[in-house]
PDB file of C-alpha atoms in Angstrom:
ATOM      1  CA  UNK C   7      18.108   5.993   7.778  1.00 90.00           C
ATOM      2  CA  UNK C   8      17.807   4.126  11.063  1.00 97.00           C
ATOM      3  CA  UNK C   9      14.382   2.403  10.802  1.00 98.00           C
ATOM      4  CA  UNK C  10      11.970   1.366   8.068  1.00 98.00           C
ATOM      5  CA  UNK C  11       8.464   0.954   9.498  1.00 98.00           C
ATOM      6  CA  UNK C  12       6.334  -1.288   7.258  1.00 98.00           C
ATOM      7  CA  UNK C  13       2.524  -1.169   7.265  1.00 98.00           C
ATOM      8  CA  UNK C  14       0.216  -3.013   4.829  1.00 98.00           C
ATOM      9  CA  UNK C  15      -3.162  -1.311   4.472  1.00 98.00           C
ATOM     10  CA  UNK C  16      -6.421  -2.884   3.311  1.00 96.00           C
ATOM     11  CA  UNK C  17      -9.953  -1.712   4.169  1.00 94.00           C
ATOM     12  CA  UNK C  18      -8.688   0.246   7.173  1.00 96.00           C
ATOM     13  CA  UNK C  19     -10.366   3.612   6.637  1.00 96.00           C
ATOM     14  CA  UNK C  20     -12.084   3.496  10.061  1.00 95.00           C
ATOM     15  CA  UNK C  21      -9.019   2.612  12.121  1.00 97.00           C
ATOM     16  CA  UNK C  22      -6.260   4.171  10.039  1.00 97.00           C
ATOM     17  CA  UNK C  23      -6.521   7.772  11.330  1.00 98.00           C
ATOM     18  CA  UNK C  24      -5.639   6.723  14.897  1.00 98.00           C
ATOM     19  CA  UNK C  25      -2.795   4.538  13.668  1.00 98.00           C
ATOM     20  CA  UNK C  26      -1.409   7.376  11.545  1.00 98.00           C
ATOM     21  CA  UNK C  27      -1.588   9.764  14.489  1.00 98.00           C
ATOM     22  CA  UNK C  28       0.400   7.325  16.641  1.00 98.00           C
ATOM     23  CA  UNK C  29       3.059   7.258  13.914  1.00 98.00           C
ATOM     24  CA  UNK C  30       3.134  11.052  13.703  1.00 98.00           C
ATOM     25  CA  UNK C  31       3.683  11.209  17.472  1.00 98.00           C
ATOM     26  CA  UNK C  32       6.840   9.085  17.429  1.00 98.00           C
ATOM     27  CA  UNK C  33       9.518  10.840  19.458  1.00 98.00           C
ATOM     28  CA  UNK C  34      12.219   9.201  17.311  1.00 98.00           C
ATOM     29  CA  UNK C  35      12.400  10.872  13.892  1.00 97.00           C
ATOM     30  CA  UNK C  36      15.110   9.073  11.905  1.00 98.00           C
ATOM     31  CA  UNK C  37      12.710   6.655  10.257  1.00 98.00           C
ATOM     32  CA  UNK C  38      10.715   6.102   7.119  1.00 98.00           C
ATOM     33  CA  UNK C  39       7.261   4.579   7.081  1.00 98.00           C
ATOM     34  CA  UNK C  40       6.417   2.455   4.048  1.00 98.00           C
ATOM     35  CA  UNK C  41       2.706   2.012   3.424  1.00 98.00           C
ATOM     36  CA  UNK C  42       1.502  -0.598   0.969  1.00 98.00           C
ATOM     37  CA  UNK C  43      -2.065   0.131  -0.127  1.00 97.00           C
ATOM     38  CA  UNK C  44      -3.434  -3.306  -1.038  1.00 96.00           C
ATOM     39  CA  UNK C  45      -6.088  -2.126  -3.516  1.00 94.00           C
ATOM     40  CA  UNK C  46      -8.870  -1.856  -0.961  1.00 90.00           C
ATOM     41  CA  UNK C  47     -10.782   1.017  -2.549  1.00 88.00           C
ATOM     42  CA  UNK C  48     -12.393   2.162   0.712  1.00 92.00           C
ATOM     43  CA  UNK C  49     -10.767   5.568   1.093  1.00 94.00           C
ATOM     44  CA  UNK C  50      -7.611   4.394   2.843  1.00 96.00           C
ATOM     45  CA  UNK C  51      -5.465   5.475  -0.097  1.00 96.00           C
ATOM     46  CA  UNK C  52      -6.600   9.092   0.205  1.00 97.00           C
ATOM     47  CA  UNK C  53      -5.757   9.100   3.933  1.00 97.00           C
ATOM     48  CA  UNK C  54      -2.290   7.729   3.210  1.00 98.00           C
ATOM     49  CA  UNK C  55      -1.641  10.295   0.490  1.00 97.00           C
ATOM     50  CA  UNK C  56      -2.636  13.125   2.809  1.00 97.00           C
ATOM     51  CA  UNK C  57      -0.470  11.763   5.622  1.00 98.00           C
ATOM     52  CA  UNK C  58       2.610  11.430   3.409  1.00 97.00           C
ATOM     53  CA  UNK C  59       2.114  14.972   2.109  1.00 97.00           C
ATOM     54  CA  UNK C  60       1.281  16.805   5.324  1.00 97.00           C
ATOM     55  CA  UNK C  61       2.469  14.909   8.430  1.00 97.00           C
ATOM     56  CA  UNK C  62       6.134  15.826   8.351  1.00 97.00           C
ATOM     57  CA  UNK C  63       6.967  12.111   8.585  1.00 98.00           C
ATOM     58  CA  UNK C  64       9.115  10.534   5.878  1.00 98.00           C
ATOM     59  CA  UNK C  65       6.302   8.533   4.305  1.00 97.00           C
ATOM     60  CA  UNK C  66       6.521   6.331   1.238  1.00 97.00           C
ATOM     61  CA  UNK C  67       3.439   4.923  -0.460  1.00 98.00           C
ATOM     62  CA  UNK C  68       3.306   1.800  -2.632  1.00 98.00           C
ATOM     63  CA  UNK C  69       0.073   1.087  -4.475  1.00 96.00           C
ATOM     64  CA  UNK C  70      -0.790  -2.488  -5.350  1.00 95.00           C
ATOM     65  CA  UNK C  71      -2.734  -2.871  -8.606  1.00 92.00           C
ATOM     66  CA  UNK C  72      -4.688  -5.795  -7.176  1.00 94.00           C
ATOM     67  CA  UNK C  73      -5.238  -7.185  -3.706  1.00 95.00           C
ATOM     68  CA  UNK C  74      -2.474  -9.657  -2.912  1.00 95.00           C
ATOM     69  CA  UNK C  75      -2.657 -10.008   0.855  1.00 97.00           C
ATOM     70  CA  UNK C  76      -0.469  -8.856   3.718  1.00 97.00           C
ATOM     71  CA  UNK C  77       2.460 -11.175   2.962  1.00 98.00           C
ATOM     72  CA  UNK C  78       2.851  -9.915  -0.604  1.00 98.00           C
ATOM     73  CA  UNK C  79       2.415  -6.320   0.556  1.00 98.00           C
ATOM     74  CA  UNK C  80       5.166  -6.652   3.144  1.00 98.00           C
ATOM     75  CA  UNK C  81       7.478  -8.200   0.553  1.00 98.00           C
ATOM     76  CA  UNK C  82       6.984  -5.157  -1.681  1.00 98.00           C
ATOM     77  CA  UNK C  83       7.977  -2.933   1.215  1.00 98.00           C
ATOM     78  CA  UNK C  84      11.014  -5.037   2.128  1.00 98.00           C
ATOM     79  CA  UNK C  85      12.300  -4.710  -1.428  1.00 98.00           C
ATOM     80  CA  UNK C  86      12.539  -0.921  -1.125  1.00 98.00           C
ATOM     81  CA  UNK C  87      13.280  -0.478   2.587  1.00 98.00           C
ATOM     82  CA  UNK C  88      16.407   1.521   3.370  1.00 98.00           C
ATOM     83  CA  UNK C  89      16.563   1.516   7.169  1.00 98.00           C
ATOM     84  CA  UNK C  90      19.229  -0.161   9.251  1.00 98.00           C
ATOM     85  CA  UNK C  91      16.385  -1.808  11.156  1.00 98.00           C
ATOM     86  CA  UNK C  92      12.916  -3.003  10.245  1.00 98.00           C
ATOM     87  CA  UNK C  93       9.787  -2.450  12.322  1.00 98.00           C
ATOM     88  CA  UNK C  94       6.202  -3.462  11.561  1.00 98.00           C
ATOM     89  CA  UNK C  95       2.703  -2.328  12.456  1.00 98.00           C
ATOM     90  CA  UNK C  96      -0.882  -3.086  11.448  1.00 98.00           C
ATOM     91  CA  UNK C  97      -3.287  -0.426  10.240  1.00 97.00           C
ATOM     92  CA  UNK C  98      -5.742  -0.898  13.112  1.00 96.00           C
ATOM     93  CA  UNK C  99      -3.312  -0.764  16.056  1.00 98.00           C
ATOM     94  CA  UNK C 100      -1.462   1.957  17.963  1.00 98.00           C
ATOM     95  CA  UNK C 101       2.251   2.530  18.489  1.00 98.00           C
ATOM     96  CA  UNK C 102       3.368   4.003  21.794  1.00 98.00           C
ATOM     97  CA  UNK C 103       4.987   7.415  21.122  1.00 98.00           C
ATOM     98  CA  UNK C 104       8.312   6.092  22.408  1.00 98.00           C
ATOM     99  CA  UNK C 105       8.221   2.737  20.569  1.00 98.00           C
ATOM    100  CA  UNK C 106      10.909   3.418  17.980  1.00 98.00           C
ATOM    101  CA  UNK C 107      12.984   5.552  20.357  1.00 98.00           C
ATOM    102  CA  UNK C 108      13.079   2.866  23.049  1.00 98.00           C
ATOM    103  CA  UNK C 109      13.833   0.072  20.574  1.00 98.00           C
ATOM    104  CA  UNK C 110      16.641   1.932  18.822  1.00 98.00           C
ATOM    105  CA  UNK C 111      18.144   3.062  22.139  1.00 97.00           C
ATOM    106  CA  UNK C 112      18.196  -0.535  23.359  1.00 97.00           C
ATOM    107  CA  UNK C 113      19.883  -1.682  20.156  1.00 97.00           C
ATOM    108  CA  UNK C 114      22.485   1.077  20.325  1.00 95.00           C
ATOM    109  CA  UNK C 115      23.183   0.559  24.031  1.00 93.00           C
ATOM    110  CA  UNK C 116      24.028  -3.062  23.352  1.00 88.00           C
ATOM    111  CA  UNK C 117      26.475  -2.055  20.637  1.00 89.00           C
ATOM    112  CA  UNK C 118      24.188  -3.107  17.814  1.00 83.00           C
ATOM    113  CA  UNK C 119      21.990  -6.204  17.908  1.00 96.00           C
ATOM    114  CA  UNK C 120      19.999  -8.288  15.461  1.00 98.00           C
ATOM    115  CA  UNK C 121      16.610  -8.222  17.212  1.00 98.00           C
ATOM    116  CA  UNK C 122      14.987  -6.127  19.941  1.00 98.00           C
ATOM    117  CA  UNK C 123      11.733  -7.354  21.486  1.00 98.00           C
ATOM    118  CA  UNK C 124       9.182  -5.705  23.809  1.00 98.00           C
ATOM    119  CA  UNK C 125       5.849  -6.191  25.586  1.00 98.00           C
ATOM    120  CA  UNK C 126       2.394  -4.991  24.522  1.00 98.00           C
ATOM    121  CA  UNK C 127      -1.101  -3.992  25.599  1.00 98.00           C
ATOM    122  CA  UNK C 128      -4.134  -6.043  24.621  1.00 96.00           C
ATOM    123  CA  UNK C 129      -6.739  -3.449  23.708  1.00 95.00           C
ATOM    124  CA  UNK C 130      -6.881   0.242  22.894  1.00 95.00           C
ATOM    125  CA  UNK C 131      -8.679   1.514  25.993  1.00 92.00           C
ATOM    126  CA  UNK C 132      -7.308   2.677  29.352  1.00 90.00           C
ATOM    127  CA  UNK C 133      -8.064  -0.702  30.928  1.00 90.00           C
ATOM    128  CA  UNK C 134      -6.076  -2.599  28.288  1.00 95.00           C
ATOM    129  CA  UNK C 135      -4.342  -5.682  29.642  1.00 93.00           C
ATOM    130  CA  UNK C 136      -0.536  -5.672  29.936  1.00 97.00           C
ATOM    131  CA  UNK C 137       0.929  -8.674  28.087  1.00 97.00           C
ATOM    132  CA  UNK C 138       4.447  -9.640  29.153  1.00 97.00           C
ATOM    133  CA  UNK C 139       6.642 -11.656  26.823  1.00 97.00           C
ATOM    134  CA  UNK C 140       8.721 -14.491  28.295  1.00 96.00           C
ATOM    135  CA  UNK C 141      12.243 -13.563  29.365  1.00 96.00           C
ATOM    136  CA  UNK C 142      15.065 -14.169  26.898  1.00 97.00           C
ATOM    137  CA  UNK C 143      18.707 -13.194  26.679  1.00 97.00           C
ATOM    138  CA  UNK C 144      19.790 -15.332  23.726  1.00 98.00           C
ATOM    139  CA  UNK C 145      18.264 -16.200  20.328  1.00 98.00           C
ATOM    140  CA  UNK C 146      17.727 -19.791  21.492  1.00 98.00           C
ATOM    141  CA  UNK C 147      15.806 -18.687  24.585  1.00 98.00           C
ATOM    142  CA  UNK C 148      13.614 -16.442  22.447  1.00 98.00           C
ATOM    143  CA  UNK C 149      13.073 -19.239  19.933  1.00 98.00           C
ATOM    144  CA  UNK C 150      12.055 -21.682  22.673  1.00 96.00           C
ATOM    145  CA  UNK C 151       9.596 -19.150  24.068  1.00 96.00           C
ATOM    146  CA  UNK C 152       8.033 -18.622  20.652  1.00 97.00           C
ATOM    147  CA  UNK C 153       7.755 -22.284  19.684  1.00 97.00           C
ATOM    148  CA  UNK C 154       6.463 -23.309  23.098  1.00 94.00           C
ATOM    149  CA  UNK C 155       3.830 -20.596  23.383  1.00 93.00           C
ATOM    150  CA  UNK C 156       5.341 -18.519  26.194  1.00 93.00           C
ATOM    151  CA  UNK C 157       5.735 -15.559  23.817  1.00 96.00           C
ATOM    152  CA  UNK C 158       3.930 -14.107  20.828  1.00 97.00           C
ATOM    153  CA  UNK C 159       5.645 -13.884  17.448  1.00 98.00           C
ATOM    154  CA  UNK C 160       3.704 -10.915  16.055  1.00 98.00           C
ATOM    155  CA  UNK C 161       5.893  -8.767  13.845  1.00 98.00           C
ATOM    156  CA  UNK C 162       4.960  -5.608  15.726  1.00 98.00           C
ATOM    157  CA  UNK C 163       6.754  -6.912  18.817  1.00 98.00           C
ATOM    158  CA  UNK C 164      10.222  -6.721  17.305  1.00 98.00           C
ATOM    159  CA  UNK C 165      12.838  -4.500  15.721  1.00 98.00           C
ATOM    160  CA  UNK C 166      14.923  -6.564  13.277  1.00 98.00           C
ATOM    161  CA  UNK C 167      18.238  -5.679  11.645  1.00 98.00           C
ATOM    162  CA  UNK C 168      17.578  -5.426   7.905  1.00 98.00           C
ATOM    163  CA  UNK C 169      20.997  -6.857   7.008  1.00 98.00           C
ATOM    164  CA  UNK C 170      20.055 -10.082   8.824  1.00 98.00           C
ATOM    165  CA  UNK C 171      16.908 -10.376   6.724  1.00 98.00           C
ATOM    166  CA  UNK C 172      18.719  -9.684   3.466  1.00 98.00           C
ATOM    167  CA  UNK C 173      21.738 -11.916   4.101  1.00 98.00           C
ATOM    168  CA  UNK C 174      19.540 -14.908   4.887  1.00 98.00           C
ATOM    169  CA  UNK C 175      16.892 -14.181   2.247  1.00 98.00           C
ATOM    170  CA  UNK C 176      14.047 -14.020   4.753  1.00 98.00           C
ATOM    171  CA  UNK C 177      10.810 -13.069   3.060  1.00 98.00           C
ATOM    172  CA  UNK C 178       7.104 -13.738   3.426  1.00 98.00           C
ATOM    173  CA  UNK C 179       5.358 -16.285   1.228  1.00 98.00           C
ATOM    174  CA  UNK C 180       2.990 -14.485  -1.136  1.00 97.00           C
ATOM    175  CA  UNK C 181      -0.572 -15.652  -0.540  1.00 96.00           C
ATOM    176  CA  UNK C 182       0.207 -17.326   2.811  1.00 97.00           C
ATOM    177  CA  UNK C 183      -1.180 -14.680   5.160  1.00 97.00           C
ATOM    178  CA  UNK C 184      -1.731 -16.866   8.233  1.00 96.00           C
ATOM    179  CA  UNK C 185       1.386 -17.790  10.154  1.00 96.00           C
ATOM    180  CA  UNK C 186       3.497 -15.279   8.246  1.00 98.00           C
ATOM    181  CA  UNK C 187       4.602 -13.600  11.493  1.00 98.00           C
ATOM    182  CA  UNK C 188       5.639 -16.990  12.872  1.00 98.00           C
ATOM    183  CA  UNK C 189       7.629 -17.902   9.790  1.00 98.00           C
ATOM    184  CA  UNK C 190       9.450 -14.584   9.566  1.00 98.00           C
ATOM    185  CA  UNK C 191      10.369 -14.204  13.220  1.00 98.00           C
ATOM    186  CA  UNK C 192      11.366 -17.818  13.888  1.00 98.00           C
ATOM    187  CA  UNK C 193      13.650 -17.793  10.866  1.00 98.00           C
ATOM    188  CA  UNK C 194      15.108 -14.460  11.997  1.00 98.00           C
ATOM    189  CA  UNK C 195      15.848 -15.759  15.490  1.00 98.00           C
ATOM    190  CA  UNK C 196      17.490 -18.883  14.053  1.00 98.00           C
ATOM    191  CA  UNK C 197      19.956 -16.614  12.244  1.00 98.00           C
ATOM    192  CA  UNK C 198      20.395 -13.986  14.968  1.00 98.00           C
ATOM    193  CA  UNK C 199      23.513 -13.653  17.099  1.00 97.00           C
ATOM    194  CA  UNK C 200      22.632 -10.893  19.578  1.00 97.00           C
ATOM    195  CA  UNK C 201      19.182 -10.038  20.920  1.00 98.00           C
ATOM    196  CA  UNK C 202      17.779  -7.614  23.496  1.00 98.00           C
ATOM    197  CA  UNK C 203      14.488  -7.627  25.342  1.00 97.00           C
ATOM    198  CA  UNK C 204      12.559  -4.708  26.829  1.00 98.00           C
ATOM    199  CA  UNK C 205       9.822  -5.274  29.380  1.00 98.00           C
ATOM    200  CA  UNK C 206       7.921  -2.187  28.308  1.00 98.00           C
ATOM    201  CA  UNK C 207       4.546  -2.139  26.566  1.00 98.00           C
ATOM    202  CA  UNK C 208       5.338  -0.298  23.339  1.00 98.00           C
ATOM    203  CA  UNK C 209       2.387  -1.374  21.191  1.00 98.00           C
ATOM    204  CA  UNK C 210      -1.401  -1.556  21.543  1.00 98.00           C
ATOM    205  CA  UNK C 211      -3.188  -4.377  19.754  1.00 97.00           C
ATOM    206  CA  UNK C 212      -6.770  -3.847  18.610  1.00 95.00           C
ATOM    207  CA  UNK C 213      -8.832  -6.847  19.736  1.00 87.00           C
ATOM    208  CA  UNK C 214     -11.975  -5.891  17.785  1.00 82.00           C
ATOM    209  CA  UNK C 215     -11.002  -7.664  14.560  1.00 63.00           C
ATOM    210  CA  UNK C 216     -10.401 -11.128  16.005  1.00 59.00           C
ATOM    211  CA  UNK C 217     -11.743 -13.851  13.718  1.00 57.00           C
ATOM    212  CA  UNK C 218     -13.683 -16.866  14.987  1.00 64.00           C
ATOM    213  CA  UNK C 219     -11.874 -20.143  15.621  1.00 71.00           C
ATOM    214  CA  UNK C 220     -13.802 -21.944  12.869  1.00 70.00           C
ATOM    215  CA  UNK C 221     -13.007 -19.271  10.271  1.00 72.00           C
ATOM    216  CA  UNK C 222      -9.361 -19.029  11.278  1.00 78.00           C
ATOM    217  CA  UNK C 223      -8.819 -22.773  10.971  1.00 91.00           C
ATOM    218  CA  UNK C 224     -10.842 -23.560   7.859  1.00 94.00           C
ATOM    219  CA  UNK C 225      -8.956 -25.915   5.477  1.00 96.00           C
ATOM    220  CA  UNK C 226      -7.684 -23.105   3.237  1.00 95.00           C
ATOM    221  CA  UNK C 227      -6.434 -21.188   6.273  1.00 96.00           C
ATOM    222  CA  UNK C 228      -4.681 -24.233   7.687  1.00 97.00           C
ATOM    223  CA  UNK C 229      -2.981 -24.706   4.323  1.00 97.00           C
ATOM    224  CA  UNK C 230      -1.495 -21.204   4.631  1.00 97.00           C
ATOM    225  CA  UNK C 231      -0.188 -21.998   8.111  1.00 98.00           C
ATOM    226  CA  UNK C 232       1.297 -25.258   6.824  1.00 98.00           C
ATOM    227  CA  UNK C 233       3.050 -23.379   4.009  1.00 98.00           C
ATOM    228  CA  UNK C 234       4.701 -21.039   6.488  1.00 98.00           C
ATOM    229  CA  UNK C 235       5.496 -23.895   8.834  1.00 98.00           C
ATOM    230  CA  UNK C 236       7.325 -25.696   6.030  1.00 98.00           C
ATOM    231  CA  UNK C 237       9.599 -22.652   5.655  1.00 98.00           C
ATOM    232  CA  UNK C 238      10.434 -22.796   9.361  1.00 98.00           C
ATOM    233  CA  UNK C 239      11.041 -26.551   9.313  1.00 98.00           C
ATOM    234  CA  UNK C 240      13.391 -26.222   6.347  1.00 98.00           C
ATOM    235  CA  UNK C 241      15.595 -23.719   8.154  1.00 98.00           C
ATOM    236  CA  UNK C 242      15.317 -25.597  11.445  1.00 98.00           C
ATOM    237  CA  UNK C 243      16.685 -28.756   9.808  1.00 98.00           C
ATOM    238  CA  UNK C 244      19.880 -26.856   8.973  1.00 96.00           C
ATOM    239  CA  UNK C 245      20.105 -24.864  12.204  1.00 97.00           C
ATOM    240  CA  UNK C 246      22.127 -25.517  15.352  1.00 95.00           C
ATOM    241  CA  UNK C 247      18.817 -25.167  17.172  1.00 97.00           C
ATOM    242  CA  UNK C 248      17.890 -28.624  15.929  1.00 97.00           C
ATOM    243  CA  UNK C 249      20.438 -30.103  18.322  1.00 97.00           C
ATOM    244  CA  UNK C 250      19.770 -27.684  21.149  1.00 97.00           C
ATOM    245  CA  UNK C 251      15.961 -27.807  21.007  1.00 96.00           C
ATOM    246  CA  UNK C 252      15.065 -31.104  19.291  1.00 96.00           C
ATOM    247  CA  UNK C 253      11.378 -30.987  20.331  1.00 96.00           C
ATOM    248  CA  UNK C 254      10.806 -27.424  19.158  1.00 97.00           C
ATOM    249  CA  UNK C 255       8.843 -28.300  16.018  1.00 98.00           C
ATOM    250  CA  UNK C 256       6.587 -30.666  17.951  1.00 97.00           C
ATOM    251  CA  UNK C 257       5.948 -27.965  20.554  1.00 97.00           C
ATOM    252  CA  UNK C 258       5.298 -25.453  17.794  1.00 98.00           C
ATOM    253  CA  UNK C 259       2.698 -27.647  16.095  1.00 98.00           C
ATOM    254  CA  UNK C 260       0.890 -28.210  19.394  1.00 98.00           C
ATOM    255  CA  UNK C 261       0.930 -24.461  19.981  1.00 97.00           C
ATOM    256  CA  UNK C 262      -0.393 -23.749  16.491  1.00 97.00           C
ATOM    257  CA  UNK C 263      -3.419 -25.978  16.932  1.00 97.00           C
ATOM    258  CA  UNK C 264      -4.112 -25.192  20.609  1.00 96.00           C
ATOM    259  CA  UNK C 265      -6.706 -22.439  19.826  1.00 94.00           C
ATOM    260  CA  UNK C 266      -8.964 -25.159  18.409  1.00 96.00           C
ATOM    261  CA  UNK C 267      -9.497 -26.339  21.972  1.00 95.00           C
ATOM    262  CA  UNK C 268     -10.698 -22.888  23.077  1.00 91.00           C
ATOM    263  CA  UNK C 269     -14.115 -23.665  21.688  1.00 91.00           C
ATOM    264  CA  UNK C 270     -17.387 -25.394  22.516  1.00 91.00           C
ATOM    265  CA  UNK C 271     -17.562 -27.020  19.075  1.00 93.00           C
ATOM    266  CA  UNK C 272     -16.757 -30.734  18.789  1.00 95.00           C
ATOM    267  CA  UNK C 273     -15.800 -30.205  15.136  1.00 96.00           C
ATOM    268  CA  UNK C 274     -12.973 -27.931  16.281  1.00 96.00           C
ATOM    269  CA  UNK C 275     -11.828 -30.639  18.690  1.00 97.00           C
ATOM    270  CA  UNK C 276     -11.761 -33.228  15.920  1.00 97.00           C
ATOM    271  CA  UNK C 277      -9.762 -30.848  13.755  1.00 97.00           C
ATOM    272  CA  UNK C 278      -7.268 -30.510  16.612  1.00 98.00           C
ATOM    273  CA  UNK C 279      -6.952 -34.291  16.880  1.00 98.00           C
ATOM    274  CA  UNK C 280      -6.415 -34.844  13.157  1.00 98.00           C
ATOM    275  CA  UNK C 281      -4.101 -31.896  12.440  1.00 98.00           C
ATOM    276  CA  UNK C 282      -0.457 -32.830  13.049  1.00 98.00           C
ATOM    277  CA  UNK C 283      -1.648 -36.107  14.674  1.00 98.00           C
ATOM    278  CA  UNK C 284       1.941 -37.203  15.316  1.00 98.00           C
ATOM    279  CA  UNK C 285       2.155 -34.564  18.043  1.00 98.00           C
ATOM    280  CA  UNK C 286      -0.742 -35.913  20.114  1.00 98.00           C
ATOM    281  CA  UNK C 287       1.425 -38.387  22.029  1.00 97.00           C
ATOM    282  CA  UNK C 288       3.455 -35.411  23.282  1.00 97.00           C
ATOM    283  CA  UNK C 289       0.419 -33.388  24.380  1.00 97.00           C
ATOM    284  CA  UNK C 290       1.165 -33.619  28.119  1.00 95.00           C
ATOM    285  CA  UNK C 291       4.907 -32.977  27.806  1.00 92.00           C
ATOM    286  CA  UNK C 292       6.726 -29.689  28.142  1.00 79.00           C
ATOM    287  CA  UNK C 293       7.935 -28.566  31.534  1.00 73.00           C
ATOM    288  CA  UNK C 294       7.443 -24.924  30.558  1.00 79.00           C
ATOM    289  CA  UNK C 295       3.749 -25.391  29.794  1.00 86.00           C
ATOM    290  CA  UNK C 296       1.237 -24.395  32.485  1.00 88.00           C
ATOM    291  CA  UNK C 297      -0.239 -27.421  34.205  1.00 89.00           C
ATOM    292  CA  UNK C 298      -3.760 -26.534  33.050  1.00 87.00           C
ATOM    293  CA  UNK C 299      -2.592 -26.525  29.405  1.00 91.00           C
ATOM    294  CA  UNK C 300      -1.056 -29.982  29.784  1.00 93.00           C
ATOM    295  CA  UNK C 301      -4.319 -31.201  31.303  1.00 93.00           C
ATOM    296  CA  UNK C 302      -6.358 -29.710  28.462  1.00 95.00           C
ATOM    297  CA  UNK C 303      -4.158 -31.212  25.750  1.00 97.00           C
ATOM    298  CA  UNK C 304      -4.112 -34.557  27.574  1.00 97.00           C
ATOM    299  CA  UNK C 305      -7.907 -34.610  27.524  1.00 97.00           C
ATOM    300  CA  UNK C 306      -7.889 -33.809  23.809  1.00 98.00           C
ATOM    301  CA  UNK C 307      -5.290 -36.468  23.022  1.00 98.00           C
ATOM    302  CA  UNK C 308      -7.634 -39.031  24.611  1.00 97.00           C
ATOM    303  CA  UNK C 309     -10.560 -37.494  22.711  1.00 98.00           C
ATOM    304  CA  UNK C 310     -12.282 -36.720  25.988  1.00 98.00           C
ATOM    305  CA  UNK C 311     -14.458 -34.031  24.447  1.00 97.00           C
ATOM    306  CA  UNK C 312     -16.689 -33.721  27.503  1.00 96.00           C
ATOM    307  CA  UNK C 313     -13.657 -32.763  29.552  1.00 96.00           C
ATOM    308  CA  UNK C 314     -12.419 -30.329  26.904  1.00 96.00           C
ATOM    309  CA  UNK C 315     -15.801 -28.633  26.714  1.00 94.00           C
ATOM    310  CA  UNK C 316     -16.008 -28.430  30.516  1.00 93.00           C
ATOM    311  CA  UNK C 317     -12.550 -26.808  30.579  1.00 92.00           C
ATOM    312  CA  UNK C 318     -13.684 -24.255  28.002  1.00 91.00           C
ATOM    313  CA  UNK C 319     -16.718 -23.198  29.997  1.00 88.00           C
ATOM    314  CA  UNK C 320     -14.974 -23.144  33.384  1.00 86.00           C
ATOM    315  CA  UNK C 321     -11.757 -21.401  32.354  1.00 78.00           C
ATOM    316  CA  UNK C 322     -12.738 -19.204  29.436  1.00 69.00           C
ATOM    317  CA  UNK C 323     -16.365 -18.433  30.122  1.00 63.00           C
ATOM    318  CA  UNK C 324     -16.274 -18.200  33.913  1.00 64.00           C
ATOM    319  CA  UNK C 325     -12.716 -17.319  34.942  1.00 60.00           C
ATOM    320  CA  UNK C 326     -11.714 -15.092  32.004  1.00 57.00           C
ATOM    321  CA  UNK C 327     -15.196 -14.123  30.856  1.00 55.00           C
ATOM    322  CA  UNK C 328     -16.523 -13.049  34.245  1.00 52.00           C
ATOM    323  CA  UNK C 329     -13.880 -12.861  36.958  1.00 46.00           C
ATOM    324  CA  UNK C 330     -11.166 -11.201  34.823  1.00 46.00           C
ATOM    325  CA  UNK C 331     -13.407  -9.163  32.548  1.00 51.00           C
TER     326      UNK C 331
END
């Protein structure tokens, strides 16, 4: 078995049919798909059962007795996965038909690698925006891109060798469902030796289910992120990356809290200022950061909330909201 594709499913009955069809259309066939039904009770389970029975895809279905969240669901799947590589998807997104084929071909062409990464499309429609990941040729370059914000760490952007995950005991933290992608992929890159990048959009991300800033960064949500961050910091302290990228954890914390500044709410700004406050003195550093991001974070570090709010309206409401709509 070449690939184990892992998909947690919870209350996805409306979006799941399209996702399942994109799995059925995969041109690469040497894979298993492991669904974990997270006790949603909305009809998703029946769709999964039908797919596993009739699609012709090697489907495996795990049923959770109670809802435990995406992290716990993925751990259940990892415990039974048999593929040489691991891939991930969400139950409201779409896989390009060639996603697994392109990823496996890239891994094989390089003589076997630990991680393959690719680009993605933001949206499910024809006018979806192409999102290009930052260039990397080594695990350190990928790690720097992820911690600095030049790349996304979503699980569905990578193919990961399962042996790497097992040898280094990389798992998700049950109950910590925010930042779980970050924790898993950063720890994987810290242990990786060979990586490959494809500049092809192999995945479509559904933007309809985006949560508000205030909901995403409520105290309980921040606690989940902090739990996953602690896992990363523990491995980072023992990694060679600590010497090669000493500011990586500071850059990561600034990146984690940056969405709080994409808001018109002063309460979000205050949360930014008080969360990881030790990073504020570094807000304008980072040669790889766009100049406008350094300006924004510099305003926030000085608690210039008028300037932050003005930035939000000019950049996100006018430039992105109107000109680039």
